[in-house]
PDB file of C-alpha atoms in Angstrom:
ATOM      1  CA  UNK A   1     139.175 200.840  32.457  1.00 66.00           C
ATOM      2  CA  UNK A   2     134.917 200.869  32.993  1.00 87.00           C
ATOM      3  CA  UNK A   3     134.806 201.216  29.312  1.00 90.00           C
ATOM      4  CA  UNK A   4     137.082 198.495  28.449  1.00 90.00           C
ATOM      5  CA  UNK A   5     135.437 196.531  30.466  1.00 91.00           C
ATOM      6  CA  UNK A   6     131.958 197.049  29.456  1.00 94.00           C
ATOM      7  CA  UNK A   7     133.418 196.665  26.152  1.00 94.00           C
ATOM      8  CA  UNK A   8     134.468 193.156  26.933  1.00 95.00           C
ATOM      9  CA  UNK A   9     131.533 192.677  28.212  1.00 96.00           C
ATOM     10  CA  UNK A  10     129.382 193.161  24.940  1.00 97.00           C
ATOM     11  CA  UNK A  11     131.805 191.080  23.315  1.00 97.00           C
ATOM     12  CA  UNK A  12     130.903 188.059  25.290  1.00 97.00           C
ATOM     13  CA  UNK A  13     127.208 188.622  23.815  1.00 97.00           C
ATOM     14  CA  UNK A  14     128.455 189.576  20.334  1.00 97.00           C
ATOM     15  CA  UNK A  15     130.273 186.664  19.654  1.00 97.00           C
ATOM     16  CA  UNK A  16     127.620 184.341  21.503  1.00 97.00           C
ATOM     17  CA  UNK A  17     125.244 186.001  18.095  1.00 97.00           C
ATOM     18  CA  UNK A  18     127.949 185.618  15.981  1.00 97.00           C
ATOM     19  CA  UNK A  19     128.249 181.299  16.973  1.00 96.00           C
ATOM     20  CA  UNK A  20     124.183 181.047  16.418  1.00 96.00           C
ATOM     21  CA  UNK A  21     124.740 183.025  12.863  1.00 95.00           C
ATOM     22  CA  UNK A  22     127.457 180.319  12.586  1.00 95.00           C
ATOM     23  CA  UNK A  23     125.147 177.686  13.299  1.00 94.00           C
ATOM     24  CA  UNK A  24     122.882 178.811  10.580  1.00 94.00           C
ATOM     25  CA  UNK A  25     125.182 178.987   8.119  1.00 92.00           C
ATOM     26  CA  UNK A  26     126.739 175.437   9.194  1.00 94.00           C
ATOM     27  CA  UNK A  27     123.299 173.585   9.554  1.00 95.00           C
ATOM     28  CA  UNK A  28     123.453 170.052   8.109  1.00 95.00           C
ATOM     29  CA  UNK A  29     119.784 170.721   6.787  1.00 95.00           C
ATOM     30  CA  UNK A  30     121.255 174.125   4.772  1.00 94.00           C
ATOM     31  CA  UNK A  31     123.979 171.986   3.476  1.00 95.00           C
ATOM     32  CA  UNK A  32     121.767 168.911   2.025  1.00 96.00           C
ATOM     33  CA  UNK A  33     119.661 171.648   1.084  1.00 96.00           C
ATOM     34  CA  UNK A  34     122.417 173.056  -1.035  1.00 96.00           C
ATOM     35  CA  UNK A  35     123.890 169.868  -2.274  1.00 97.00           C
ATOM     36  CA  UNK A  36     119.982 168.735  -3.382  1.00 97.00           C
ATOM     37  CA  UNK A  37     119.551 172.145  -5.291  1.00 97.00           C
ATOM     38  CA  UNK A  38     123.409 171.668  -7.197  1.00 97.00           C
ATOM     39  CA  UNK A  39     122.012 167.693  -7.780  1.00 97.00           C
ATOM     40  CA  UNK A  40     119.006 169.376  -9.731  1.00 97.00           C
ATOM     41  CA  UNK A  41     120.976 172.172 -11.322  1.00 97.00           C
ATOM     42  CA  UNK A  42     123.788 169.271 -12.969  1.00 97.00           C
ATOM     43  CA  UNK A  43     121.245 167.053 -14.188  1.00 96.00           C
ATOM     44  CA  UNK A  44     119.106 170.283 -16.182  1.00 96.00           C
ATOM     45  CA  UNK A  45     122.458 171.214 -17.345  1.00 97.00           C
ATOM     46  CA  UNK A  46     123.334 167.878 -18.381  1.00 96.00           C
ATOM     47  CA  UNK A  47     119.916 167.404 -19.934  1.00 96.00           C
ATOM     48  CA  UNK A  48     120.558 170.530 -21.761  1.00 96.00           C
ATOM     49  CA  UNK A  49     123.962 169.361 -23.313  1.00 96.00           C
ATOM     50  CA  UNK A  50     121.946 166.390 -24.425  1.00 95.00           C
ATOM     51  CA  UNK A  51     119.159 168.316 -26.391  1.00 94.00           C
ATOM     52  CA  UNK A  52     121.734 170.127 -28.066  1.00 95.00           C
ATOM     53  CA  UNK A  53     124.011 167.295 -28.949  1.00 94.00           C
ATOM     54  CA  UNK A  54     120.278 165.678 -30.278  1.00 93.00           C
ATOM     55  CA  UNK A  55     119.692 168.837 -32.264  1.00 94.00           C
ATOM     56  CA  UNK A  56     123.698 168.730 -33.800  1.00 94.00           C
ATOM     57  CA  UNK A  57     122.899 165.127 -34.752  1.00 94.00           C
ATOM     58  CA  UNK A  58     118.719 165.808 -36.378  1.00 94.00           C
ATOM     59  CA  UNK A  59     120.858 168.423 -38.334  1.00 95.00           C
ATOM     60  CA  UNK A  60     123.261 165.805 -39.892  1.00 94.00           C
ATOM     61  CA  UNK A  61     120.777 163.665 -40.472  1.00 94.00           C
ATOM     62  CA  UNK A  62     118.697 165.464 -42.437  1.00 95.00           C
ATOM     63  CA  UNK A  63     121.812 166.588 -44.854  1.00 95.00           C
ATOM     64  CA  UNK A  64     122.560 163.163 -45.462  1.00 95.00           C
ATOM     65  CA  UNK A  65     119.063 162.325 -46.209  1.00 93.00           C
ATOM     66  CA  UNK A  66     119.188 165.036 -48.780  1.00 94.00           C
ATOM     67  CA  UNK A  67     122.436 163.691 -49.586  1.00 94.00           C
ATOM     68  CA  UNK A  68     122.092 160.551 -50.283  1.00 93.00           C
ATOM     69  CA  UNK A  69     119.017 160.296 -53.357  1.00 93.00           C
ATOM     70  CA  UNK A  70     121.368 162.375 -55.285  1.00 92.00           C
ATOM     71  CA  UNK A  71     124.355 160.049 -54.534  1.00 91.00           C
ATOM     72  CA  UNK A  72     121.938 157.168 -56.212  1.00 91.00           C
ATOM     73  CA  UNK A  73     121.113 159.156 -58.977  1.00 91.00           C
ATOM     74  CA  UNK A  74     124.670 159.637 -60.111  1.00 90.00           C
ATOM     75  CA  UNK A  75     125.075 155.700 -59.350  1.00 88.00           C
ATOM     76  CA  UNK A  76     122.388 155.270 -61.873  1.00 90.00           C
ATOM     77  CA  UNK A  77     122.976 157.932 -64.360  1.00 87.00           C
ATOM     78  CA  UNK A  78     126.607 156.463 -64.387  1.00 84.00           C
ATOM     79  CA  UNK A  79     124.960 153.084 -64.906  1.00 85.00           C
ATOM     80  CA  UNK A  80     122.857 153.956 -67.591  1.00 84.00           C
ATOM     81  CA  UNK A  81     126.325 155.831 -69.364  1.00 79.00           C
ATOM     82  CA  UNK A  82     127.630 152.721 -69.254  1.00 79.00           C
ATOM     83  CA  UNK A  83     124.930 150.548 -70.770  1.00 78.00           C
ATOM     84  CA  UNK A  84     123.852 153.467 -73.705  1.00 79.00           C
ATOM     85  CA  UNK A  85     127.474 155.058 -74.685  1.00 78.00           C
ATOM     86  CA  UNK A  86     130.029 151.820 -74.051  1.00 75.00           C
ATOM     87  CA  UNK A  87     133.217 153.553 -73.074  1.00 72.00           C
ATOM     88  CA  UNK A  88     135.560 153.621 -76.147  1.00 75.00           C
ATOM     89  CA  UNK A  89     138.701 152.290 -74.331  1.00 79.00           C
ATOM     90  CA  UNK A  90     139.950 150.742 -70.941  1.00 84.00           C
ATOM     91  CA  UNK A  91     141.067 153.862 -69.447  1.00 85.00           C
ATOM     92  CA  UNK A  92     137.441 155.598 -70.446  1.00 81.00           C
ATOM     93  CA  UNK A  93     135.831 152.181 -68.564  1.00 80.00           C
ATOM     94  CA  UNK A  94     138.217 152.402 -65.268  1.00 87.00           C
ATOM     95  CA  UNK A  95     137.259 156.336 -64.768  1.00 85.00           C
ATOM     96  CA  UNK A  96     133.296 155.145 -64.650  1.00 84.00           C
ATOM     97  CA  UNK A  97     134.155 152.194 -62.682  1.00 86.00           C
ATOM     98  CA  UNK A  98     136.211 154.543 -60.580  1.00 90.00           C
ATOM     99  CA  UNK A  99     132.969 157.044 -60.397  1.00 89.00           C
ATOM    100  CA  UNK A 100     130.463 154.008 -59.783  1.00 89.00           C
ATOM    101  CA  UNK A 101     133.234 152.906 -57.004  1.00 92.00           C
ATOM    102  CA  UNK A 102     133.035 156.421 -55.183  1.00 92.00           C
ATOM    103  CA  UNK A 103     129.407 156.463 -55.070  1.00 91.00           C
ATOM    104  CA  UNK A 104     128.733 153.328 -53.725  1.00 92.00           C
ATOM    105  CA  UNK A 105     131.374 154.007 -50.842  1.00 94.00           C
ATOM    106  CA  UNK A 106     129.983 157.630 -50.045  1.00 93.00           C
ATOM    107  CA  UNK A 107     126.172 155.825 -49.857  1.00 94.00           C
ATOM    108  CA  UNK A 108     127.921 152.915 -47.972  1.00 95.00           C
ATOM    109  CA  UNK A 109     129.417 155.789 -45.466  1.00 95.00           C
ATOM    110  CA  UNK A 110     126.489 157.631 -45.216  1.00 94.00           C
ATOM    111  CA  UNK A 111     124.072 154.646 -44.408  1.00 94.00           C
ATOM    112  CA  UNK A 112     126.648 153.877 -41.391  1.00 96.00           C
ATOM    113  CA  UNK A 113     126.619 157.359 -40.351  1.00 95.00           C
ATOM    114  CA  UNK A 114     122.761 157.140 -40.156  1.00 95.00           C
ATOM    115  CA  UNK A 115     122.729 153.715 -37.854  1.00 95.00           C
ATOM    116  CA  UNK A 116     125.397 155.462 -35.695  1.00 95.00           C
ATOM    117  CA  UNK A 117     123.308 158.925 -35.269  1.00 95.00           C
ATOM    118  CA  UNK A 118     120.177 156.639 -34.565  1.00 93.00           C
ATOM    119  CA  UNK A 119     121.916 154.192 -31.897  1.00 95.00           C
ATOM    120  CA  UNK A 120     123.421 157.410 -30.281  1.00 94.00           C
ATOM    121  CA  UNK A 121     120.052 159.149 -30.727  1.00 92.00           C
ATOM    122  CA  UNK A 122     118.557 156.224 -28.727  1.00 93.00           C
ATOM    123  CA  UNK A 123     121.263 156.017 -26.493  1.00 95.00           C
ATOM    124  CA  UNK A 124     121.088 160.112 -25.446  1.00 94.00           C
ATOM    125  CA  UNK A 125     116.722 159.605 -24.917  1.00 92.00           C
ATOM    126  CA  UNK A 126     117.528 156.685 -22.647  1.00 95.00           C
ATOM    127  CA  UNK A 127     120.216 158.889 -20.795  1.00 96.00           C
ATOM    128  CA  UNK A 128     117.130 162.140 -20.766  1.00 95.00           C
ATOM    129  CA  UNK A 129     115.061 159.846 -19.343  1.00 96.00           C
ATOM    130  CA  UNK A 130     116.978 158.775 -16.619  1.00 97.00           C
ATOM    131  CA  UNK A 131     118.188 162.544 -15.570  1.00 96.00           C
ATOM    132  CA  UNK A 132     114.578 163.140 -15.844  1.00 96.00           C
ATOM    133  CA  UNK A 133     113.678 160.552 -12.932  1.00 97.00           C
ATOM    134  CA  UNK A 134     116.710 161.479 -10.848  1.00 97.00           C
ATOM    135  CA  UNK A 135     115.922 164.825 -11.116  1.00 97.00           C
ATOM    136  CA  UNK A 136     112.289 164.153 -10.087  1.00 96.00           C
ATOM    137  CA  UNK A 137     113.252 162.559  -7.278  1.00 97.00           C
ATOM    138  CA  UNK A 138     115.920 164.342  -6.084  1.00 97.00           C
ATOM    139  CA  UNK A 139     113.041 167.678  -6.325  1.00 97.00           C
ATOM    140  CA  UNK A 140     110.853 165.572  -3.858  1.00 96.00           C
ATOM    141  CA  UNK A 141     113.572 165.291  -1.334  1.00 96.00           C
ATOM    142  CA  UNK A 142     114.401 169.040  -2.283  1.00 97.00           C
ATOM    143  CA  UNK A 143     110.649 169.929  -1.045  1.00 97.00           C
ATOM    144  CA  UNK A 144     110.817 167.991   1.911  1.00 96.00           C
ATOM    145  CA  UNK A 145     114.195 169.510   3.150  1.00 96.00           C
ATOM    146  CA  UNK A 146     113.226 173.373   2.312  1.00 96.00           C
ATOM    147  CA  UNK A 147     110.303 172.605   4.590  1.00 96.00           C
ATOM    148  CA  UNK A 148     112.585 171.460   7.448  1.00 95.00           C
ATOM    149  CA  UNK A 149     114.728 174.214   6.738  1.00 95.00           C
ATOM    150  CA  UNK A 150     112.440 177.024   6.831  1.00 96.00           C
ATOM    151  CA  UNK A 151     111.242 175.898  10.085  1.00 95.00           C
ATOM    152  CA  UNK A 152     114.714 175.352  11.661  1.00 95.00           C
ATOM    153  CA  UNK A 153     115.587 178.537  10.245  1.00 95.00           C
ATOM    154  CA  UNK A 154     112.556 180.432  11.752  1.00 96.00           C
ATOM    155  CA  UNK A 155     113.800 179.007  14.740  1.00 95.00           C
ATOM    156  CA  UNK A 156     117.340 179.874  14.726  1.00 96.00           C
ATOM    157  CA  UNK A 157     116.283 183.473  13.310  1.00 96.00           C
ATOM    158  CA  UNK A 158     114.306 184.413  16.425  1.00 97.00           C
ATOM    159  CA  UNK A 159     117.312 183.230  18.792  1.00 97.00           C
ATOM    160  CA  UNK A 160     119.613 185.262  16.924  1.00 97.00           C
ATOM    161  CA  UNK A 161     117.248 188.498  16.811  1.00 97.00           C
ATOM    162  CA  UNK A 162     116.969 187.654  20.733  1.00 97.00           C
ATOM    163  CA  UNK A 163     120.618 187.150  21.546  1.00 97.00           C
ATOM    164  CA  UNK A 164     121.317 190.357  19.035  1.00 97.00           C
ATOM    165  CA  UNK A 165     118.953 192.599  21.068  1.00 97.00           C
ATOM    166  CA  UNK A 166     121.375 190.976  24.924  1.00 97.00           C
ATOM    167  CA  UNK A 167     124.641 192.256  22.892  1.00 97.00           C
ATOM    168  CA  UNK A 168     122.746 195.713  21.534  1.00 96.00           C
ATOM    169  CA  UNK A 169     121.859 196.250  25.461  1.00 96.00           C
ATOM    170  CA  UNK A 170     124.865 195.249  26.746  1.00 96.00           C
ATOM    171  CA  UNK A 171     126.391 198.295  24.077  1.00 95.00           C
ATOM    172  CA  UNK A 172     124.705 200.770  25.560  1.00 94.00           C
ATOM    173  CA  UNK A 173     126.869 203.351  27.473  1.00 94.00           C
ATOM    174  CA  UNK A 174     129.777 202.076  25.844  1.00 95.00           C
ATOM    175  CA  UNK A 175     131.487 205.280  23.763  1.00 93.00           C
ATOM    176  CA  UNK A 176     130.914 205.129  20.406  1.00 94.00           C
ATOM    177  CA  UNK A 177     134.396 205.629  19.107  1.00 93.00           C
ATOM    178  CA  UNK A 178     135.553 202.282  20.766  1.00 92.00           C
ATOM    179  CA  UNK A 179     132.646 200.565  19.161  1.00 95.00           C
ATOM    180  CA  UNK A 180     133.822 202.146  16.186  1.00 95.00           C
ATOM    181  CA  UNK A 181     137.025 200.709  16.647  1.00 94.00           C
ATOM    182  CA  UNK A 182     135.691 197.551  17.692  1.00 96.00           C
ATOM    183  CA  UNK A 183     133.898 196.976  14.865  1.00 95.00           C
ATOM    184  CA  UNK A 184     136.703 198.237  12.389  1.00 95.00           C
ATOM    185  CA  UNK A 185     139.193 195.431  13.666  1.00 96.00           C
ATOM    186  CA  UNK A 186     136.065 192.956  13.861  1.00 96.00           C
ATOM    187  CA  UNK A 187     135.894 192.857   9.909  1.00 94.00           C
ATOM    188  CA  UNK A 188     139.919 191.846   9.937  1.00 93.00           C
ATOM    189  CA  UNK A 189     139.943 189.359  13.591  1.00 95.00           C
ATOM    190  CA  UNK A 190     137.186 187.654  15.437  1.00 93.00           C
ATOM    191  CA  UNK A 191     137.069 188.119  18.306  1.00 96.00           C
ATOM    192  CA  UNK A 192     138.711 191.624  18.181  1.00 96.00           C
ATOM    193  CA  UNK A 193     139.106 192.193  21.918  1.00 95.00           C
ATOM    194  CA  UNK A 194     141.803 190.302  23.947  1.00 95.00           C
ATOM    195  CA  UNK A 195     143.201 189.596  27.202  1.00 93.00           C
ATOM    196  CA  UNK A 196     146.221 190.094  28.653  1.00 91.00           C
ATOM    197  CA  UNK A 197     147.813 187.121  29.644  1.00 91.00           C
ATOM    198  CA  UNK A 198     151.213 186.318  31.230  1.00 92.00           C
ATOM    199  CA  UNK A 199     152.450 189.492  29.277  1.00 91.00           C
ATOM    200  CA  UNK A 200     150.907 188.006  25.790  1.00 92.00           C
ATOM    201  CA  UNK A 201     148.334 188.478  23.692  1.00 91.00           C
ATOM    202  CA  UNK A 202     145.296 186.279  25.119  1.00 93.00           C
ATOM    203  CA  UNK A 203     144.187 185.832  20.547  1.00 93.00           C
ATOM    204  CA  UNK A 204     147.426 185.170  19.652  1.00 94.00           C
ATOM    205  CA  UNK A 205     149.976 184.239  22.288  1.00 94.00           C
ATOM    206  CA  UNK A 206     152.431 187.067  21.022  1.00 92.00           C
ATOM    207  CA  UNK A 207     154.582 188.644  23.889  1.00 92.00           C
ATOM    208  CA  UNK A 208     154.201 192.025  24.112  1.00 89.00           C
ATOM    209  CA  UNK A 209     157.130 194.808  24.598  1.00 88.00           C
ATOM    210  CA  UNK A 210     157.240 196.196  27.868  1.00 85.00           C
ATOM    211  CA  UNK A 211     156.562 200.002  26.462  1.00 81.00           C
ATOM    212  CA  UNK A 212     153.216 198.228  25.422  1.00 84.00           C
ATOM    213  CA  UNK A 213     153.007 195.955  28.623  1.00 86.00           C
ATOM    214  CA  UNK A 214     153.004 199.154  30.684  1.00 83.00           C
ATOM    215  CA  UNK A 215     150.236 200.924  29.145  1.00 83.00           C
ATOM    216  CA  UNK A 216     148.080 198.087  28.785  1.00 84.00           C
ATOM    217  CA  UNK A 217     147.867 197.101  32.359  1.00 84.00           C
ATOM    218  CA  UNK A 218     146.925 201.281  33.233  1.00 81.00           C
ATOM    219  CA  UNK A 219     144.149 200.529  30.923  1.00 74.00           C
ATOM    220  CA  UNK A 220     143.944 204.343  30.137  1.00 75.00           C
ATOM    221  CA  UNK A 221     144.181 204.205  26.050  1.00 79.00           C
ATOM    222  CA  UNK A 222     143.468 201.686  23.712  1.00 83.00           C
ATOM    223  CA  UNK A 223     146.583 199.152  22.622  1.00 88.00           C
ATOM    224  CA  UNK A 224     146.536 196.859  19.245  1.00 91.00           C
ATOM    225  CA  UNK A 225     148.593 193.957  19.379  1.00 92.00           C
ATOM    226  CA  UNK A 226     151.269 194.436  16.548  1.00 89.00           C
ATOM    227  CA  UNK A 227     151.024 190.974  15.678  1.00 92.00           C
ATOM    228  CA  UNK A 228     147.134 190.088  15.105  1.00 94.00           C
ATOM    229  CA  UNK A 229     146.001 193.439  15.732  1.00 93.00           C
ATOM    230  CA  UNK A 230     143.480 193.088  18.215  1.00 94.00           C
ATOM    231  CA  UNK A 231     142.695 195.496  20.948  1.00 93.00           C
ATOM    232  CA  UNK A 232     144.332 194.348  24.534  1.00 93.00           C
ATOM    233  CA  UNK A 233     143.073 194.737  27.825  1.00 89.00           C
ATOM    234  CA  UNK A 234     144.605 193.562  31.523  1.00 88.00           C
TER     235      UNK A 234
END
């Protein structure tokens, strides 16, 4: 029963550590401080997307510039066909009317396709430049919280260290198979010790058998509640 006791004991100081580890976890600073960095990380990876969506569109545009001289030379080669060799019939005349036709529509595309790659290219420098400033910004506020939050975490540190070393004290004497077995339910339930209360489980409010109920109260072994599986004591 001493050892029980003792053992409930050092769970009143492990679990008063594990609510300040809690806290640090929880801290509103730690969470801005998280939601700042993920702020920063979307706009580089939006950036990104953008530089190579500006690199796709530099590529096209530099195949229709190559594209497009020899498009006007077969405009004017067909041109000058017509003017030096007159077609010898109507059907001869529609096929280099037909050609002429085709070349001024691919030139007509391609000229389109340039205005549309430069009003996007515009419109994806105007869109860099604006991640760029929230991004810049949003690194300023980044500093400025990091700073807060190494201090409050310096802080919070050194209680936890402290309270640690009032549950590693309160430990001692305690046999080290029941810590053992402390600890191994700890990983599964928090907190992994329990009452007895009215005949139930003080973690989960689980009546427990009488066979159970009996050798509980004598405190003289240890007895896992078959529902949450923590370790019950009178």
């Amino acid at each position: 029963m001493e050892q029980l006791e003792m053992l409930w004991a050092y769970q009143q100081e492990d679990m008063k550590a594990d609510r300040i580890a809690l806290e640090i976890r929880r801290s509103p600073t730690r969470q801005q401080l998280e939601k700042s960095r993920d702020f920063i990380a979307d706009r580089k990876e939006q950036y990104t997307k953008i530089e190579e969506q500006v690199a796709v569109m530099a590529d096209r545009m530099d195949i229709i510039r190559d594209a497009l001289p020899r498009c006007e030379e077969q405009l004017a080669a067909l041109s000058k066909e017509m003017e030096e060799n007159a077609p010898a019939d109507l059907e001869a005349v529609q096929a280099l009317l037909n050609k002429a036709s085709h070349c001024r529509e691919t030139i007509s595309n391609y000229e389109k396709e340039m205005r549309r790659i430069a009003k996007d290219s515009n419109e994806f420098v105007r869109k860099q430049q604006t991640l760029q400033v929230e991004a810049t910004q949003e690194k300023q506020k980044f500093v400025t919280l990091r700073e807060s939050y190494n201090k409050e975490l310096t802080e919070q540190k050194a209680k936890l260290e402290a309270q640690r070393a009032v549950a590693e004290k309160a430990a001692a004497g305690i046999d080290p198979k029941l810590m053992e077995e402390y600890r191994t339910i700890k990983k599964h339930i928090t907190p992994p010790l329990a009452r007895l209360l009215n005949d139930q489980c003080g973690g989960c409010n689980t009546a427990q058998p009488s066979a159970l109920l009996r050798k509980i109260k004598s405190g003289t072994e240890i007895i896992e509640c078959e529902t949450c599986g923590r370790m019950i004591i009178p």
